[in-house]
Amino acid sequence: MASPLQFAYRTQTAIGVFDAAPVYEALPGFVKPQGNLRCCVYSPCGRYFAYATNDGISVVDASVGHVLTSLPLPMVYEISFSPGGTYMSTWERPAKDENGDATKNVKVWRTIEDVPEGQEKQPLGRFVYKNMSGWNLQYTADEKFCARLVTNEVQFYNSNDLSAPWNRLRAEGVTDFAIAPGKSQNVAVFIPERKGQPAAVKVYNVPQFSSPISQKTFFKGDKVQLKWNALGTNLIVLAQTEVDKSNKSYYGETNMYLLSANGSFDARITLDKEGPIHDVSWSPNSKEFGVVYGYMPAKTTIFNHRAVPTHSFPLGPRNTIIFSPTGRFALVAGFGNLAGQIDVYDLEKDNRKVTTIESGNPSVCQWSPDSRYIMTATTSPRLRVDNGVKLWHVGGGIVYNEDFNELYNVMWRPAAADALPAGDPLHPVPTPHPSALKYLGTVKTPSKPVGAYRPPGARGSSTPLHFKREDEGGAAHTVSNGVPQIGPNGFGRPRNQIPGAEFTRPAGIPGAIAADGGDLSKAAAKNKKKRNKKAKEGEGNATDAPGSEGGLAPPPREHGNGSPAEGRSPERRNQGQGHSSQHRSQSRNNFNGRNRSNTHRARSQSRPGHFGQSAQQQQQQQQPQGGSPLGGGDGAMTPAQSANAKKIRSLQKKIRAIEDLEMRHAGGEKLEDTQVKKIATKPSVMKELEALEREQ
């Protein structure tokens, strides 16, 4: 008994047609071709199967596998059928004739045609098209008309006569078009931004091209995807720019619009999560569509035909949504650089999740025509290892597995719904093929869940919120756009901030250096300590220096308005003053015949203004009002005073950290329990600080 389900595959050395459940065997009447195999494809109606080799093209009856016709075209790389399988198009590698002109490499044929004996089959039409993308003619659902895109216009032909265009849709700058399925015979064209004018999508009814019946204009649209629903009544426009001017994405900016074919509705679809649009797909019922959007973990939402959201699935690392052919199930998966998990939802049963399939790393994922099975396949050249085909039941179990050496393509045979057996896809559960059981025996199941590496000091504790994804309770993804952020007041953390550590402002940002130096970096604090030490040594040497009157040292002179040092940081200003005072002191001492060592000991002294003040008076002038000198006022600090000053600095640092936590909490950020407890200790820390300041 032949199976109603069938799939075809192409490897490096063979093309095969395989009957799926329940027989799981190769199609008996099909002879596998060998050699250099370039492509294979089913017709949309499912009646024909065609493939190309070095010898030419062969068209096969998909039901029994017998060859119906063949064409001697050795250089064909692409094949395509019209919706009903009546016409077949081929694309050959571009070449030039003897005169240097491009040959007509696109040819359109009648699939099955009676040819008199002794005559060769002739194409209905020939065209020149160099690119492999967008080369095929687009047909209306009844195959009465077909169209192709040329410069500034879309040319329409009678499908039976391709010698000359039947009608022309003139649109200056048009770059893409899509004929609607169904009986409406509408066509949508896209015109990108040009000379300051916005991009536009216009819908026309064939053949009335005088004025559009629906249109939408918008900016930020370098290219689009035009997605009609199955009835041809509504159109989704997924617009994308080559460059994101906000610098939030390497892949450009995406926007989505919805138009009705009769012009009664058009709108931009507003999404409630920031980030790119990964995928959008219509349901076969033409009444709803699904969108996967936002930064990872992405959000998946179902909208009705008026762009009103009706249901949202849980957040997760997903970038693909595919509806089953019957419209009952929706497949939400993460492919590409994601883990390959597939979530299956039953849309008729309150959108409940049926199962999650761990599919590995597939590059192909397709529903079977009866919505009972999901095919996943890993193909070359994306991955040249672990190539193979797997069939999964919609309930989650694997039913068939076959490995291949360099699998290039795999596809289901299309089938009409009325040609398939009726029944509940979930029940009964089919019996797995022995290959599936063998595959399950090779899959290693870890004895315990494998998670991210945790250092020994962090094991046994809960994961901090900073390391959790948004769908696991962590903070939402934010983009800094390359602007340095200095605080947690809604703008994120600085780039050098370690998640979970106390917040510290980066050097060079206003507010990064406190008066007491508590927020200085290690290098800056070390340099400041050296300068203070040199200042003390210079102060002691200046009192004993020969030539000074009574051990008096010149005090520093304040910089006036317009000083070159004005506007510099304190460290750079002191550094500049040190170098200038050194040069002047050395010149003056050499002139007076003094020892150079005195100049070396007084290197850190400021520029002399007038003589007659002691070093102690000079230090009192440098000391800010209300503060206590770190090196002692009238003398060196006692050990008790030094310990108190150290405690004061430590408590001040704690208060700053608590205030930063309070700002982060006020900005809506979730804090750890230890951080909340730290905020609660603020009154006791303030009380202790006040007591120490009174003692000081």
mmCIF file of C-alpha atoms in Angstrom, residues 383-508:
data_model
loop_
_atom_site.group_PDB
_atom_site.id
_atom_site.type_symbol
_atom_site.label_atom_id
_atom_site.label_comp_id
_atom_site.label_asym_id
_atom_site.label_seq_id
_atom_site.Cartn_x
_atom_site.Cartn_y
_atom_site.Cartn_z
ATOM 1 C CA LEU A 383 26.771 21.718 8.172
ATOM 2 C CA ARG A 384 28.678 18.900 6.519
ATOM 3 C CA VAL A 385 28.484 16.578 9.526
ATOM 4 C CA ASP A 386 25.510 14.832 11.146
ATOM 5 C CA ASN A 387 23.473 15.228 7.953
ATOM 6 C CA GLY A 388 20.187 13.365 8.041
ATOM 7 C CA VAL A 389 16.385 13.411 8.173
ATOM 8 C CA LYS A 390 14.225 12.965 11.279
ATOM 9 C CA LEU A 391 10.441 12.646 11.473
ATOM 10 C CA TRP A 392 8.738 13.634 14.727
ATOM 11 C CA HIS A 393 5.156 12.996 15.727
ATOM 12 C CA VAL A 394 3.253 16.126 16.691
ATOM 13 C CA GLY A 395 3.047 14.688 20.195
ATOM 14 C CA GLY A 396 6.841 14.916 20.544
ATOM 15 C CA GLY A 397 8.183 11.412 19.848
ATOM 16 C CA ILE A 398 10.584 10.563 17.041
ATOM 17 C CA VAL A 399 9.209 8.033 14.523
ATOM 18 C CA TYR A 400 11.917 7.832 11.829
ATOM 19 C CA ASN A 401 15.587 8.662 11.383
ATOM 20 C CA GLU A 402 17.979 8.284 8.467
ATOM 21 C CA ASP A 403 21.535 9.558 8.177
ATOM 22 C CA PHE A 404 23.075 10.747 4.898
ATOM 23 C CA ASN A 405 26.481 11.743 3.649
ATOM 24 C CA GLU A 406 26.180 15.396 2.547
ATOM 25 C CA LEU A 407 22.434 15.857 2.281
ATOM 26 C CA TYR A 408 21.640 18.927 0.168
ATOM 27 C CA ASN A 409 17.858 19.122 0.048
ATOM 28 C CA VAL A 410 14.739 17.459 1.428
ATOM 29 C CA MET A 411 11.027 18.284 0.999
ATOM 30 C CA TRP A 412 7.534 16.909 1.572
ATOM 31 C CA ARG A 413 5.329 16.093 -1.395
ATOM 32 C CA PRO A 414 2.438 18.613 -1.430
ATOM 33 C CA ALA A 415 -1.033 17.090 -1.015
ATOM 34 C CA ALA A 416 -4.543 18.482 -0.896
ATOM 35 C CA ALA A 417 -6.406 18.245 2.414
ATOM 36 C CA ASP A 418 -9.230 16.185 0.913
ATOM 37 C CA ALA A 419 -6.727 13.564 -0.285
ATOM 38 C CA LEU A 420 -5.490 12.851 3.250
ATOM 39 C CA PRO A 421 -7.120 10.664 5.898
ATOM 40 C CA ALA A 422 -9.172 12.477 8.510
ATOM 41 C CA GLY A 423 -8.763 12.099 12.255
ATOM 42 C CA ASP A 424 -7.080 13.582 15.286
ATOM 43 C CA PRO A 425 -3.356 14.158 14.578
ATOM 44 C CA LEU A 426 -2.517 13.535 18.237
ATOM 45 C CA HIS A 427 -4.226 10.147 18.472
ATOM 46 C CA PRO A 428 -3.395 7.414 17.993
ATOM 47 C CA VAL A 429 0.354 7.742 18.522
ATOM 48 C CA PRO A 430 2.140 5.913 15.645
ATOM 49 C CA THR A 431 4.575 3.096 16.270
ATOM 50 C CA PRO A 432 8.176 4.298 15.830
ATOM 51 C CA HIS A 433 10.279 2.838 13.033
ATOM 52 C CA PRO A 434 13.266 0.694 14.160
ATOM 53 C CA SER A 435 15.584 3.463 12.976
ATOM 54 C CA ALA A 436 14.006 5.782 15.552
ATOM 55 C CA LEU A 437 14.586 3.280 18.346
ATOM 56 C CA LYS A 438 18.187 2.869 17.228
ATOM 57 C CA TYR A 439 18.631 6.637 17.255
ATOM 58 C CA LEU A 440 17.206 6.894 20.777
ATOM 59 C CA GLY A 441 19.704 4.269 21.881
ATOM 60 C CA THR A 442 22.599 6.441 20.730
ATOM 61 C CA VAL A 443 21.364 9.634 22.396
ATOM 62 C CA LYS A 444 23.216 10.234 25.635
ATOM 63 C CA THR A 445 20.987 11.296 28.518
ATOM 64 C CA PRO A 446 22.899 13.111 31.266
ATOM 65 C CA SER A 447 22.519 11.670 34.763
ATOM 66 C CA LYS A 448 21.875 15.127 36.148
ATOM 67 C CA PRO A 449 20.917 18.426 34.509
ATOM 68 C CA VAL A 450 23.832 20.193 32.899
ATOM 69 C CA GLY A 451 23.936 23.919 33.482
ATOM 70 C CA ALA A 452 26.385 26.773 33.240
ATOM 71 C CA TYR A 453 29.720 26.437 35.018
ATOM 72 C CA ARG A 454 29.668 27.776 38.566
ATOM 73 C CA PRO A 455 32.868 28.429 40.524
ATOM 74 C CA PRO A 456 33.195 26.545 43.821
ATOM 75 C CA GLY A 457 32.430 29.648 45.862
ATOM 76 C CA ALA A 458 29.086 30.160 44.094
ATOM 77 C CA ARG A 459 27.862 26.565 44.167
ATOM 78 C CA GLY A 460 24.847 25.817 46.285
ATOM 79 C CA SER A 461 23.480 29.359 45.997
ATOM 80 C CA SER A 462 20.852 30.857 43.719
ATOM 81 C CA THR A 463 21.879 32.520 40.455
ATOM 82 C CA PRO A 464 22.097 36.336 40.777
ATOM 83 C CA LEU A 465 19.496 38.224 38.801
ATOM 84 C CA HIS A 466 22.207 39.926 36.739
ATOM 85 C CA PHE A 467 23.047 36.592 35.094
ATOM 86 C CA LYS A 468 19.459 35.500 34.366
ATOM 87 C CA ARG A 469 17.589 35.928 31.088
ATOM 88 C CA GLU A 470 14.460 37.999 30.989
ATOM 89 C CA ASP A 471 12.258 34.886 30.751
ATOM 90 C CA GLU A 472 13.947 33.555 33.922
ATOM 91 C CA GLY A 473 13.195 36.659 36.002
ATOM 92 C CA GLY A 474 16.228 38.764 35.067
ATOM 93 C CA ALA A 475 16.309 42.348 33.844
ATOM 94 C CA ALA A 476 15.147 43.209 30.336
ATOM 95 C CA HIS A 477 17.740 43.644 27.590
ATOM 96 C CA THR A 478 18.819 47.246 27.033
ATOM 97 C CA VAL A 479 21.025 48.777 24.346
ATOM 98 C CA SER A 480 23.486 51.531 25.284
ATOM 99 C CA ASN A 481 24.089 52.696 21.667
ATOM 100 C CA GLY A 482 27.756 53.129 22.503
ATOM 101 C CA VAL A 483 27.132 56.001 24.981
ATOM 102 C CA PRO A 484 29.000 55.659 28.294
ATOM 103 C CA GLN A 485 26.492 55.127 31.118
ATOM 104 C CA ILE A 486 27.533 56.282 34.589
ATOM 105 C CA GLY A 487 24.726 55.179 36.847
ATOM 106 C CA PRO A 488 21.824 52.812 37.409
ATOM 107 C CA ASN A 489 19.122 55.464 36.953
ATOM 108 C CA GLY A 490 17.480 53.719 34.007
ATOM 109 C CA PHE A 491 20.521 53.834 31.682
ATOM 110 C CA GLY A 492 22.216 50.542 32.586
ATOM 111 C CA ARG A 493 25.649 49.977 34.081
ATOM 112 C CA PRO A 494 29.010 51.202 32.816
ATOM 113 C CA ARG A 495 30.872 48.821 30.532
ATOM 114 C CA ASN A 496 33.573 48.086 33.110
ATOM 115 C CA GLN A 497 31.094 47.250 35.873
ATOM 116 C CA ILE A 498 31.082 43.653 37.086
ATOM 117 C CA PRO A 499 27.523 42.300 37.511
ATOM 118 C CA GLY A 500 26.736 41.863 41.196
ATOM 119 C CA ALA A 501 29.606 44.062 42.431
ATOM 120 C CA GLU A 502 29.210 47.423 44.099
ATOM 121 C CA PHE A 503 28.671 50.239 41.658
ATOM 122 C CA THR A 504 31.735 52.410 40.944
ATOM 123 C CA ARG A 505 31.817 55.357 38.597
ATOM 124 C CA PRO A 506 34.418 55.182 35.830
ATOM 125 C CA ALA A 507 37.282 57.637 35.880
ATOM 126 C CA GLY A 508 36.822 60.706 33.721
#
